[in-house]
Structure formats: C-alpha cells, structure tokens
Amino acid sequence: MNRYLKLVHMEIHRFRWILIAMMGITAIFQFSGLIWTLKKAMAQFEEQKIQGSDTRKYFDSVPDTLTFEWAMSNTQMWFILPVLLCIAVLSLYVFFIWYRDWMGRHTFIYRLLMLPTARHNLFLAKITALLLFVLSIVAFQLVMLPVQELVLKLVVPAELRSESHIVDVININQALVELIPRQFEQFFYIYGLGTIAVLMLFTAILLERSYQRMGILYGILYLAGCVLVVAAPFLYFGLDSSIIPLYPMEIYVLVLLLFFVVAGVSVWLGSRLLAKKITV
Amino acid sequence: MIEVKEIRKRYRRRNVLNGVSFTAAKGEITCLIGTNGAGKSTVLKAIMGLTPVSGGTIHIDGQTLMPELYEKISFVPDHLTMPAGMKLSDALRFMADFYDSWNEKRADELMKFFRLEHAVKIGSLSKGTAAKFSLVLGLGQDSDYLLLDEPFSGIDLFSREAITEVFTSDLIQHRGVLLTTHEIGDMEHLIDKAVLLKDGVVSQSFHCEEMRSEEGKSVIDVMREVYRA
C-alpha cells in the first residue's frame, strides 16, 4: 500500500477510540432526547384524552398527529450539544494531531520524520484524516436519522403519527441544517472553507515547531496574512457590493481564487517546513 | 561513507557546531566523543535530517539526504520513538509496513535475544528495556549505516552487557556505525575510530588501533589531553 495511505490509516487508528466515543455520546444524547420528548408528548396526549381538554403540561401545543419533524424541532438542544462537543473535540485535535507527536517520553515525530517517504505525506495524511473524521461523524448522523425515525414509529402508535420528509427534518434542526448541506455548492463552502482554515493552522503550527519562540509570532503573522489576502478585495473596494466595480460573479471568482492561493501556499509552506526547517 | 563537511549550527544564540567535519566509513565503528553539550546528538540529528544546519554539507555514499536513504541509514536515539500506547508487536508491524529494508526474521531473533515480549506496551517499558527495543528497531532494518545516540545511557549492567554483545556480533560487522557515548570505558575495545568534539569543532579524529600502536595512547589518554588542556 502507498505510504501516504498507510499514514492516513495510522492517524485514523490513533484517533479511533475518541471518534467512537464522540459517536457514542452523540447517539446517547440524541436517542435519549428523542425518546424522552416522545414519551412526554404521549403522556400529554393521554392527559388530554382523560381530561378531554387542552393541557400544556409539557408542551405549549402537541399536534393531532406527531411527526419526526415535530420531534426534531422539540429536541434541538439534545442534537446541538453533542454536535458542539464534536466540533470542540475536533478543533482541539487540529493542534493535538501535531503536538502529540512531540509530547511525552516517546517522541514519535523522530520516527515519522525518518520514514522513507516524502515528508509532505505527513502533512497530507493528517489533513486527510481530519477530514475523514468530520465526514464520518456527519455520515454517522445521516445513518442515525432513519434509525431515529424508526424509534419514533416504535414509540408512537400509528394512529397518532404521520410521515415527514427527511429534508424538512434536517431543515428544522439548527445543528443539522449547517452540518448536512443540501446542495453541492453549500457543501463546498462549509467543508472547503473548513479545510482551508485547518491547512492555515497546520502551517502556523509547523512555523512554531520550526522556529520555536519566534515561530509563535511567525505563526500568528502567517494566519493574519492569510485572512488579509482573503479579505483583500473587500478591504480594497469596501463592503458595499453596489460600489464595487465588479460583477457579483467576478467578486465570487476572485475570492475563490484567493482561497485557493491561501490553500496552495499553506500546503507548499507546510511541506517545505517539514522537509527543510523542522527540528525535533 | 558518511561525510560531514563544515557543518554549523546555532542554537539559542550559541554556536553549537562551528564547522564540524569528519567521515564514518562502512564496516567501521566510529565514536563521536565530547563533553555534555558539545553537540554530539545534534550532529547525529543533522545527519538524519531531524534538525536543520546553517551551513556545511552532509553526504551519505555521495548523496545528500533524501527520503529513500532512510532505508539505508537507521538511527537509534537516546529514547524510544514509538507512541507509549503501542504494543511492541504494533511497533514491529509499523516498521514492517513502512520500511522495505525491514528484516522481520532478524527482528524476531533480536526480540528473543533481548527477551522482549510482543504484548507489552511501550509506555510500560523500563529505560533499559526501552533501550534494547530501540536497538531492535534500529538493527531490524537491513541498513548500511547505523547511528546510535548514547546507547548505554542510564541502563543497568546486564542490559549494557547484552547491548555490548550485539556490537561484537555479525549484526554490526558489515555496517558503518556512528555512535555517541559517555561510557567510553565500555566501548573502547569495540570502536575503530574516535572523533573528539570540542568547542563546536573536531579537535581530534583518529583510528584507535593506529593511535595505540604508533603513539601508545588509548582513547581515554587522548581525551584527557584534549579535554583537560
């Protein structure tokens, strides 16, 4: 197998327990939230049936028939909290994926730098692994949705529920609507920009690892420089698009190009630092 | 042959290496000697591309360091360089996965020779056992050159004897070995060439046998002259 793929495999293997734990926590939160909410809704139904009048014991209003969309809109926090936790863990891991190789008595970075493969493969393997972690969590969330719908069908009797469309279910949840893009363009924005941000951070980390104390300053300057480059058209023309002497499509292409430049420079500089400047 | 020419390195406003030059030939054991902070480990790291130098050149068999050369040259640092959570068997598999020059049969023989257990986690190894396992990782490669940084540092007598035994075996014979050590007494009868570092330069470089026969001096005698002067 190609050594780059072996490195990706190794990075996934090292993170597997944290990934499984994040998926486990997400599943526990979401299923318990869903079941608890459905049970409460069912209890309110029962109460309404016995008392023969409206009650607002748990919810202001419960529709005549429950839908997955309704359940999702009433379990927002149960879905958002684990998503935020996953985002926090993965954000910290952007740093830890590098620093863990320098940490402790057994500094693994020695071995990684002495592998008979181009060092840019280390850089690419780490970014690939991070992307795969994000996509696997999103994929896990997608797989859970039909299972959650099945749970709803098991908890709520057929006469008390009606069908809802999966797109409406995703749209109603504030976390899912951001995580699961419905158009390729949106996918490209969310995950593409995220990837570029991680590439910039990787290069800043490698600047710190290569130049130690001065490296922190270089890293911060590099990040500031990248933000400046991307924001350059707006800084130059101003934020009011009506006075920018460019068509909206031209502005879009210009900004897109600048993002590609930042991504390219980050990969090139990061690889060069690994090959020529890194110190253990 | 490993050829180090005029390498320079500045670290924290101090010239650690000030134009170090020497060679280490295949089939010979070359020992890099120096007081604490003389830059011995830095030289080994520079040869392996683990720290950049500000000047000079390093050639291995006439080539500058490139990734493919890591199949030909192995480095045993003064600490084990595998994650603490890995088992020894995982570390051996890692080496087999990444190095074409990995010799599984020899690695197994070495594991038996040092009485190391595959199922043990790296994080739980004592310093001596970790040093032995480091040596397994270094010697398990069919490499032409082996670099060792303080292979005897902080380890017990029996582990030291076991490692010394490796130096007299055919595992080392046809390779070029470059090592640094403080315990020159244990190694003196094994080394072919000594390179003495002082003030960031090579102060003396000689073949031990020639020195003994021509000037009647041991390595320790020469060290006394250089470092007590």
Coordinates of C-alpha atoms in Angstrom, one line a residue:
Chain A
M1 CA 0.0 0.0 0.0
N2 CA 1.1 3.5 -0.7
R3 CA 2.8 5.1 2.3
Y4 CA 0.5 8.1 2.3
L5 CA -2.5 5.8 2.7
K6 CA -0.6 3.9 5.4
L7 CA -0.1 7.2 7.2
V8 CA -3.8 8.1 6.9
H9 CA -4.7 4.6 8.2
M10 CA -2.3 5.1 11.2
E11 CA -3.8 8.6 12.0
I12 CA -7.3 7.1 11.9
H13 CA -6.2 4.2 14.1
R14 CA -4.7 6.5 16.7
F15 CA -8.0 8.6 16.9
R16 CA -10.4 5.7 16.7
W17 CA -11.4 5.5 20.3
I18 CA -12.1 9.2 20.6
L19 CA -14.1 9.0 17.3
I20 CA -16.1 6.1 18.6
A21 CA -16.7 7.9 22.0
M22 CA -17.9 11.0 20.1
M23 CA -20.3 8.9 18.1
G24 CA -21.4 7.1 21.2
I25 CA -22.1 10.3 23.1
T26 CA -24.0 11.8 20.1
A27 CA -26.1 8.7 19.8
I28 CA -26.9 8.5 23.5
F29 CA -27.8 12.2 23.7
Q30 CA -30.0 12.2 20.6
F31 CA -31.8 8.9 21.3
S32 CA -32.4 9.8 24.9
G33 CA -33.6 13.3 24.0
L34 CA -35.9 11.9 21.3
I35 CA -37.4 9.1 23.4
W36 CA -37.9 11.4 26.4
T37 CA -39.6 14.0 24.2
L38 CA -41.8 11.4 22.6
K39 CA -42.7 9.9 26.0
K40 CA -43.7 13.3 27.3
A41 CA -45.8 14.0 24.1
M42 CA -47.5 10.7 24.6
A43 CA -48.2 11.5 28.2
Q44 CA -49.7 14.8 27.2
F45 CA -51.9 13.0 24.7
E46 CA -53.1 10.7 27.4
E47 CA -53.8 13.5 29.7
Q48 CA -55.8 15.4 27.0
K49 CA -57.8 12.2 26.4
I50 CA -58.6 11.7 30.1
Q51 CA -59.4 15.4 30.9
G52 CA -61.0 16.0 27.5
S53 CA -59.4 19.4 27.3
D54 CA -56.1 21.0 26.2
T55 CA -53.2 20.8 28.6
R56 CA -49.9 22.5 28.4
K57 CA -48.1 20.3 31.0
Y58 CA -45.0 19.6 28.8
F59 CA -45.5 21.4 25.5
D60 CA -47.5 24.5 24.6
S61 CA -49.1 22.5 21.8
V62 CA -48.9 19.0 20.5
P63 CA -50.3 18.4 17.0
D64 CA -53.0 15.9 16.5
T65 CA -50.5 13.6 14.9
L66 CA -46.8 13.5 15.8
T67 CA -44.2 13.8 13.0
F68 CA -40.5 13.3 13.0
E69 CA -40.2 16.9 12.1
W70 CA -42.1 18.0 15.2
A71 CA -40.0 15.7 17.4
M72 CA -36.8 17.2 15.8
S73 CA -38.0 20.8 16.5
N74 CA -38.6 19.9 20.1
T75 CA -35.2 18.2 20.7
Q76 CA -33.0 21.0 19.4
M77 CA -30.7 21.1 22.4
W78 CA -30.3 17.3 22.5
F79 CA -28.9 17.4 19.0
I80 CA -26.9 20.7 19.2
L81 CA -25.0 19.8 22.4
P82 CA -23.3 16.7 21.1
V83 CA -22.6 18.4 17.7
L84 CA -20.9 21.3 19.6
L85 CA -18.9 18.8 21.6
C86 CA -17.7 17.0 18.5
I87 CA -16.8 20.4 16.9
A88 CA -14.9 21.3 20.1
V89 CA -13.0 18.0 20.2
L90 CA -12.1 18.1 16.5
S91 CA -11.0 21.7 16.8
L92 CA -8.6 20.8 19.7
Y93 CA -7.4 17.8 17.7
V94 CA -6.3 20.1 14.9
F95 CA -3.5 21.1 17.3
F96 CA -3.1 17.8 19.1
I97 CA -2.7 15.8 15.9
W98 CA 0.7 17.5 15.6
Y99 CA 1.7 18.2 19.2
R100 CA 1.0 14.7 20.4
D101 CA 4.0 13.5 18.2
W102 CA 6.3 15.8 20.1
M103 CA 4.9 15.1 23.5
G104 CA 5.9 12.7 26.2
R105 CA 9.0 10.5 26.7
H106 CA 8.5 8.7 23.4
T107 CA 8.6 11.4 20.8
F108 CA 7.1 9.7 17.8
I109 CA 8.0 12.7 15.5
Y110 CA 11.5 11.3 15.2
R111 CA 10.2 8.1 13.7
L112 CA 7.7 9.9 11.4
L113 CA 10.4 12.2 10.0
M114 CA 12.6 9.2 9.3
L115 CA 10.1 7.4 7.2
P116 CA 11.3 6.6 3.7
T117 CA 8.6 8.8 2.2
A118 CA 8.3 12.5 1.2
R119 CA 7.5 14.4 4.4
H120 CA 4.7 16.3 2.7
N121 CA 2.8 13.0 3.0
L122 CA 2.7 13.5 6.8
F123 CA 1.0 16.9 6.3
L124 CA -1.4 15.5 3.7
A125 CA -2.2 12.4 5.8
K126 CA -3.1 14.5 8.8
I127 CA -5.4 16.8 6.9
T128 CA -7.0 13.8 5.2
A129 CA -7.5 12.0 8.5
L130 CA -9.2 15.1 10.0
L131 CA -11.5 15.5 7.0
L132 CA -12.4 11.8 7.3
F133 CA -13.2 12.2 11.0
V134 CA -15.5 15.1 10.2
L135 CA -17.2 13.3 7.3
S136 CA -17.6 10.1 9.3
I137 CA -19.3 12.0 12.1
V138 CA -21.7 13.6 9.6
A139 CA -22.2 10.2 7.9
F140 CA -23.0 8.7 11.3
Q141 CA -25.5 11.4 11.9
L142 CA -27.1 10.7 8.5
V143 CA -27.3 7.0 9.3
M144 CA -28.9 7.8 12.7
L145 CA -31.7 9.8 11.2
P146 CA -33.7 6.8 9.7
V147 CA -33.0 4.9 12.9
Q148 CA -34.4 7.8 14.9
E149 CA -37.4 7.8 12.7
L150 CA -37.8 4.1 13.4
V151 CA -37.6 4.8 17.1
L152 CA -40.5 7.3 16.7
K153 CA -42.5 4.7 14.9
L154 CA -41.9 2.2 17.7
V155 CA -42.8 4.7 20.5
V156 CA -45.8 6.5 18.9
P157 CA -48.8 4.3 17.7
A158 CA -49.6 4.5 14.0
E159 CA -52.8 6.4 14.5
L160 CA -51.0 9.2 16.4
R161 CA -48.2 9.9 13.9
S162 CA -47.8 11.0 10.3
E163 CA -44.9 10.9 7.8
S164 CA -42.5 13.8 7.3
H165 CA -39.9 14.4 4.6
I166 CA -36.2 14.0 5.6
V167 CA -35.3 17.4 4.1
D168 CA -37.9 19.1 6.4
V169 CA -36.5 17.2 9.3
I170 CA -32.9 18.4 8.6
N171 CA -34.2 22.0 7.9
I172 CA -36.0 22.3 11.2
N173 CA -32.9 21.4 13.3
Q174 CA -30.4 24.3 13.7
A175 CA -27.4 21.9 14.0
L176 CA -28.3 19.5 11.2
V177 CA -29.1 22.3 8.8
E178 CA -25.5 23.5 9.0
L179 CA -23.9 20.1 9.1
I180 CA -25.7 18.4 6.2
P181 CA -25.7 20.6 3.1
R182 CA -28.5 20.1 0.7
Q183 CA -26.6 21.5 -2.3
F184 CA -23.1 20.8 -3.6
E185 CA -22.3 24.5 -3.5
Q186 CA -23.1 24.6 0.2
F187 CA -21.1 21.5 0.9
F188 CA -18.2 23.2 -1.0
Y189 CA -18.5 26.4 1.1
I190 CA -18.8 24.7 4.5
Y191 CA -16.2 21.9 4.2
G192 CA -13.9 23.7 1.7
L193 CA -13.5 26.7 3.9
G194 CA -13.1 24.5 6.9
T195 CA -10.3 22.6 5.2
I196 CA -8.5 25.8 4.2
A197 CA -8.7 27.1 7.8
V198 CA -7.2 23.8 9.0
L199 CA -4.4 24.0 6.4
M200 CA -3.6 27.5 7.5
L201 CA -3.5 26.3 11.2
F202 CA -1.3 23.4 10.3
T203 CA 1.2 25.7 8.6
A204 CA 1.1 28.0 11.6
I205 CA 1.8 25.1 13.9
L206 CA 4.7 24.0 11.8
L207 CA 6.1 27.5 11.9
E208 CA 6.0 27.3 15.7
R209 CA 7.7 23.9 15.6
S210 CA 10.4 25.1 13.2
Y211 CA 11.3 28.4 14.8
Q212 CA 10.2 27.8 18.5
R213 CA 9.5 31.1 20.3
M214 CA 9.9 33.3 17.2
G215 CA 7.7 30.7 15.5
I216 CA 4.7 31.6 17.6
L217 CA 5.0 35.2 16.2
Y218 CA 5.6 33.9 12.6
G219 CA 2.5 31.6 13.0
I220 CA 0.3 34.5 14.1
L221 CA 1.6 36.7 11.4
Y222 CA 1.0 33.9 8.8
L223 CA -2.6 33.5 9.9
A224 CA -3.2 37.3 9.9
G225 CA -1.6 37.4 6.4
C226 CA -3.9 34.7 5.1
V227 CA -7.0 36.5 6.5
L228 CA -5.8 39.7 4.9
V229 CA -5.3 38.1 1.5
V230 CA -8.8 36.6 1.5
A231 CA -10.3 39.9 2.8
A232 CA -8.2 42.0 0.3
P233 CA -11.0 42.6 -2.3
F234 CA -13.4 43.9 0.5
L235 CA -10.7 45.9 2.1
Y236 CA -9.8 47.5 -1.2
F237 CA -13.3 48.1 -2.6
G238 CA -15.2 48.3 0.7
L239 CA -18.0 46.1 1.9
D240 CA -20.8 47.7 -0.2
S241 CA -21.1 45.5 -3.2
S242 CA -23.1 48.1 -5.1
I243 CA -20.0 50.3 -5.4
I244 CA -17.5 47.5 -6.2
P245 CA -16.7 47.9 -9.9
L246 CA -17.0 44.2 -10.5
Y247 CA -20.0 41.9 -11.2
P248 CA -21.0 39.6 -8.3
M249 CA -19.8 36.6 -10.2
E250 CA -16.4 38.3 -10.7
I251 CA -16.2 39.0 -6.9
Y252 CA -17.1 35.4 -6.2
V253 CA -14.4 34.1 -8.6
L254 CA -11.8 36.5 -7.2
V255 CA -12.5 35.5 -3.6
L256 CA -12.5 31.8 -4.6
L257 CA -9.1 32.2 -6.3
L258 CA -7.7 33.9 -3.2
F259 CA -8.9 31.0 -1.1
F260 CA -7.2 28.6 -3.5
V261 CA -4.0 30.7 -3.3
V262 CA -4.1 30.5 0.6
A263 CA -4.7 26.8 0.5
G264 CA -1.9 26.2 -2.0
V265 CA 0.6 28.4 -0.2
S266 CA -0.3 26.7 3.1
V267 CA 0.4 23.2 1.7
W268 CA 3.6 24.3 0.0
L269 CA 5.0 26.2 3.0
G270 CA 3.9 23.4 5.5
S271 CA 5.6 20.8 3.3
R272 CA 8.7 22.9 2.9
L273 CA 9.0 23.5 6.7
L274 CA 8.7 19.7 7.3
A275 CA 11.3 19.0 4.7
K276 CA 13.9 21.7 5.5
K277 CA 13.2 23.5 8.7
I278 CA 11.5 21.3 11.2
T279 CA 13.5 20.4 14.3
V280 CA 13.0 17.8 17.0
Chain B
M1 CA 30.6 6.5 3.7
I2 CA 29.0 9.3 5.8
E3 CA 30.8 12.6 5.0
V4 CA 30.2 15.5 7.3
K5 CA 31.8 18.7 6.0
E6 CA 32.0 22.0 7.8
I7 CA 28.5 21.8 9.4
R8 CA 27.4 24.7 11.5
K9 CA 24.5 25.1 13.9
R10 CA 23.4 28.0 16.1
Y11 CA 21.1 27.3 18.9
R12 CA 19.8 29.9 21.4
R13 CA 22.5 32.5 20.4
R14 CA 25.3 29.9 20.8
N15 CA 27.3 28.3 18.1
V16 CA 26.8 24.7 19.0
L17 CA 28.6 23.4 15.8
N18 CA 31.2 25.6 14.4
G19 CA 32.3 23.8 11.3
V20 CA 32.4 20.1 12.2
S21 CA 33.9 17.8 9.6
F22 CA 34.6 14.0 9.8
T23 CA 33.8 10.8 8.0
A24 CA 32.4 7.5 9.1
A25 CA 33.1 4.5 6.9
K26 CA 31.1 1.4 6.3
G27 CA 32.4 -1.6 8.2
E28 CA 33.8 0.6 11.0
I29 CA 32.5 1.7 14.4
T30 CA 33.1 5.4 14.7
C31 CA 32.6 7.0 18.1
L32 CA 31.7 10.7 18.5
I33 CA 33.1 11.9 21.8
G34 CA 32.6 15.1 23.6
T35 CA 31.6 16.7 26.9
N36 CA 28.0 17.4 27.8
G37 CA 26.5 20.0 25.4
A38 CA 29.3 19.5 22.8
G39 CA 26.8 18.9 20.1
K40 CA 27.2 15.1 19.6
S41 CA 23.5 14.4 19.4
T42 CA 22.9 17.5 17.2
V43 CA 25.4 16.0 14.7
L44 CA 23.5 12.7 14.6
K45 CA 20.2 14.6 14.2
A46 CA 21.6 16.7 11.5
I47 CA 22.8 13.6 9.6
M48 CA 19.3 12.2 9.9
G49 CA 17.6 15.5 8.8
L50 CA 16.0 16.0 12.1
T51 CA 17.4 19.4 12.7
P52 CA 18.5 21.9 10.1
V53 CA 22.1 23.2 9.9
S54 CA 23.0 26.7 9.0
G55 CA 26.0 25.7 6.8
G56 CA 28.0 22.8 5.5
T57 CA 27.1 19.6 3.8
I58 CA 26.3 16.0 4.7
H59 CA 26.6 13.2 2.2
I60 CA 25.8 9.5 2.6
D61 CA 27.5 7.4 -0.1
G62 CA 27.9 10.6 -2.1
Q63 CA 24.2 11.5 -1.9
T64 CA 22.5 14.3 0.1
L65 CA 19.8 13.1 2.4
M66 CA 16.5 12.1 0.7
P67 CA 13.6 10.1 1.9
E68 CA 14.8 6.9 0.1
L69 CA 18.0 7.0 2.1
Y70 CA 16.1 6.2 5.3
E71 CA 16.0 2.6 4.0
K72 CA 19.9 2.7 4.1
I73 CA 20.5 4.5 7.3
S74 CA 18.9 3.9 10.7
F75 CA 19.0 6.0 13.8
V76 CA 18.6 4.8 17.4
P77 CA 18.1 8.0 19.5
D78 CA 18.6 8.1 23.3
H79 CA 14.9 7.4 23.8
L80 CA 12.3 5.1 22.3
T81 CA 10.5 6.9 19.4
M82 CA 7.2 4.9 19.3
P83 CA 3.9 6.0 20.9
A84 CA 3.5 4.9 24.5
G85 CA 0.1 3.3 23.7
M86 CA 1.6 0.9 21.1
K87 CA 2.4 -2.6 21.9
L88 CA 5.9 -3.9 20.9
S89 CA 4.2 -6.1 18.3
D90 CA 2.4 -3.0 16.8
A91 CA 5.7 -1.1 16.6
L92 CA 7.3 -4.0 14.8
R93 CA 4.4 -4.1 12.4
F94 CA 4.7 -0.4 11.9
M95 CA 8.3 -0.8 10.9
A96 CA 7.5 -3.7 8.6
D97 CA 4.7 -1.6 7.0
F98 CA 6.8 1.4 6.2
Y99 CA 10.4 0.1 5.5
D100 CA 11.2 -2.1 2.6
S101 CA 14.5 -2.8 4.2
W102 CA 12.8 -4.2 7.4
N103 CA 14.1 -7.7 8.1
E104 CA 11.3 -9.5 10.1
K105 CA 13.3 -12.6 10.8
R106 CA 16.2 -10.7 12.3
A107 CA 13.8 -8.5 14.3
D108 CA 12.3 -11.7 15.8
E109 CA 15.7 -13.1 16.6
L110 CA 16.6 -9.8 18.3
M111 CA 13.4 -9.9 20.3
K112 CA 14.3 -13.3 21.5
F113 CA 17.9 -12.4 22.2
F114 CA 16.8 -9.4 24.4
R115 CA 13.9 -11.5 25.9
L116 CA 11.3 -8.9 24.9
E117 CA 7.6 -9.7 24.9
H118 CA 5.5 -8.7 22.0
A119 CA 2.3 -8.0 24.0
V120 CA 3.9 -5.4 26.4
K121 CA 3.0 -1.7 25.9
I122 CA 5.8 0.7 25.1
G123 CA 4.8 3.1 27.8
S124 CA 5.4 0.4 30.5
L125 CA 9.0 -0.4 29.5
S126 CA 11.9 0.4 31.8
K127 CA 14.7 2.5 30.5
G128 CA 16.9 -0.5 29.9
T129 CA 14.2 -2.5 28.1
A130 CA 13.3 0.6 26.0
A131 CA 17.0 0.9 25.0
K132 CA 17.0 -2.8 24.0
F133 CA 13.8 -2.4 22.0
S134 CA 15.2 0.8 20.3
L135 CA 18.1 -1.3 19.2
V136 CA 15.8 -3.9 17.8
L137 CA 14.1 -1.2 15.7
G138 CA 17.5 0.1 14.5
L139 CA 19.1 -3.3 13.8
G140 CA 15.9 -4.8 12.4
Q141 CA 16.5 -2.8 9.2
D142 CA 18.9 -4.1 6.6
S143 CA 20.6 -0.7 6.6
D144 CA 24.2 0.1 5.6
Y145 CA 24.6 2.6 8.4
L146 CA 23.5 2.7 12.0
L147 CA 23.6 5.8 14.2
L148 CA 23.3 5.4 17.9
D149 CA 22.9 8.2 20.4
E150 CA 24.1 7.2 23.9
P151 CA 23.1 3.6 23.7
F152 CA 24.3 2.9 27.3
S153 CA 22.9 6.0 29.0
G154 CA 21.2 5.2 32.3
I155 CA 20.8 1.4 31.8
D156 CA 21.8 -1.4 34.1
L157 CA 24.9 -3.6 33.9
F158 CA 23.1 -6.6 32.4
S159 CA 21.3 -4.6 29.7
R160 CA 24.6 -3.0 28.9
E161 CA 26.3 -6.4 28.6
A162 CA 23.5 -7.6 26.3
I163 CA 23.9 -4.5 24.0
T164 CA 27.7 -4.8 24.0
E165 CA 27.3 -8.4 22.9
V166 CA 25.4 -7.1 19.8
F167 CA 28.4 -4.9 18.9
T168 CA 30.7 -7.9 18.6
S169 CA 28.2 -9.9 16.6
D170 CA 27.7 -10.1 12.8
L171 CA 24.7 -7.8 13.2
I172 CA 27.1 -4.9 13.1
Q173 CA 30.1 -6.3 11.2
H174 CA 29.3 -5.0 7.7
R175 CA 27.6 -1.8 8.6
G176 CA 29.0 1.6 9.3
V177 CA 28.2 2.5 12.9
L178 CA 28.4 6.0 14.2
L179 CA 27.7 6.4 17.9
T180 CA 28.0 8.8 20.8
T181 CA 28.7 7.7 24.3
H182 CA 29.8 9.0 27.7
E183 CA 30.7 5.5 28.8
I184 CA 33.8 5.2 26.6
G185 CA 35.4 2.7 29.0
D186 CA 32.8 0.0 28.0
M187 CA 33.2 0.8 24.3
E188 CA 36.9 1.5 23.9
H189 CA 37.8 -2.1 22.8
L190 CA 35.0 -2.1 20.3
I191 CA 35.5 1.2 18.4
D192 CA 37.6 1.6 15.3
K193 CA 37.7 5.4 15.1
A194 CA 37.2 8.2 17.5
V195 CA 36.2 11.7 16.7
L196 CA 36.6 14.2 19.5
L197 CA 34.4 17.3 19.5
K198 CA 35.4 20.4 21.4
D199 CA 34.1 24.0 21.2
G200 CA 31.9 23.1 18.3
V201 CA 34.7 21.7 16.1
V202 CA 36.5 18.3 15.7
S203 CA 39.6 18.6 17.8
Q204 CA 41.0 15.1 17.0
S205 CA 40.0 12.3 14.7
F206 CA 42.0 9.1 14.7
H207 CA 41.8 5.3 14.3
C208 CA 42.2 3.8 17.7
E209 CA 44.5 0.9 16.7
E210 CA 46.9 3.3 14.9
M211 CA 46.9 5.6 18.0
R212 CA 47.7 2.6 20.2
S213 CA 50.4 1.2 18.1
E214 CA 52.1 4.5 16.9
E215 CA 51.7 6.7 20.0
G216 CA 50.9 4.1 22.7
K217 CA 47.8 6.1 23.7
S218 CA 44.3 4.8 24.5
V219 CA 41.2 6.8 23.6
I220 CA 40.9 7.9 27.2
D221 CA 44.5 9.1 27.2
V222 CA 43.8 11.3 24.2
M223 CA 40.5 12.5 25.8
R224 CA 42.5 13.6 28.9
E225 CA 44.9 15.6 26.7
V226 CA 42.1 17.3 24.7
Y227 CA 39.6 18.0 27.5
R228 CA 41.9 18.8 30.3
A229 CA 44.1 21.1 28.3

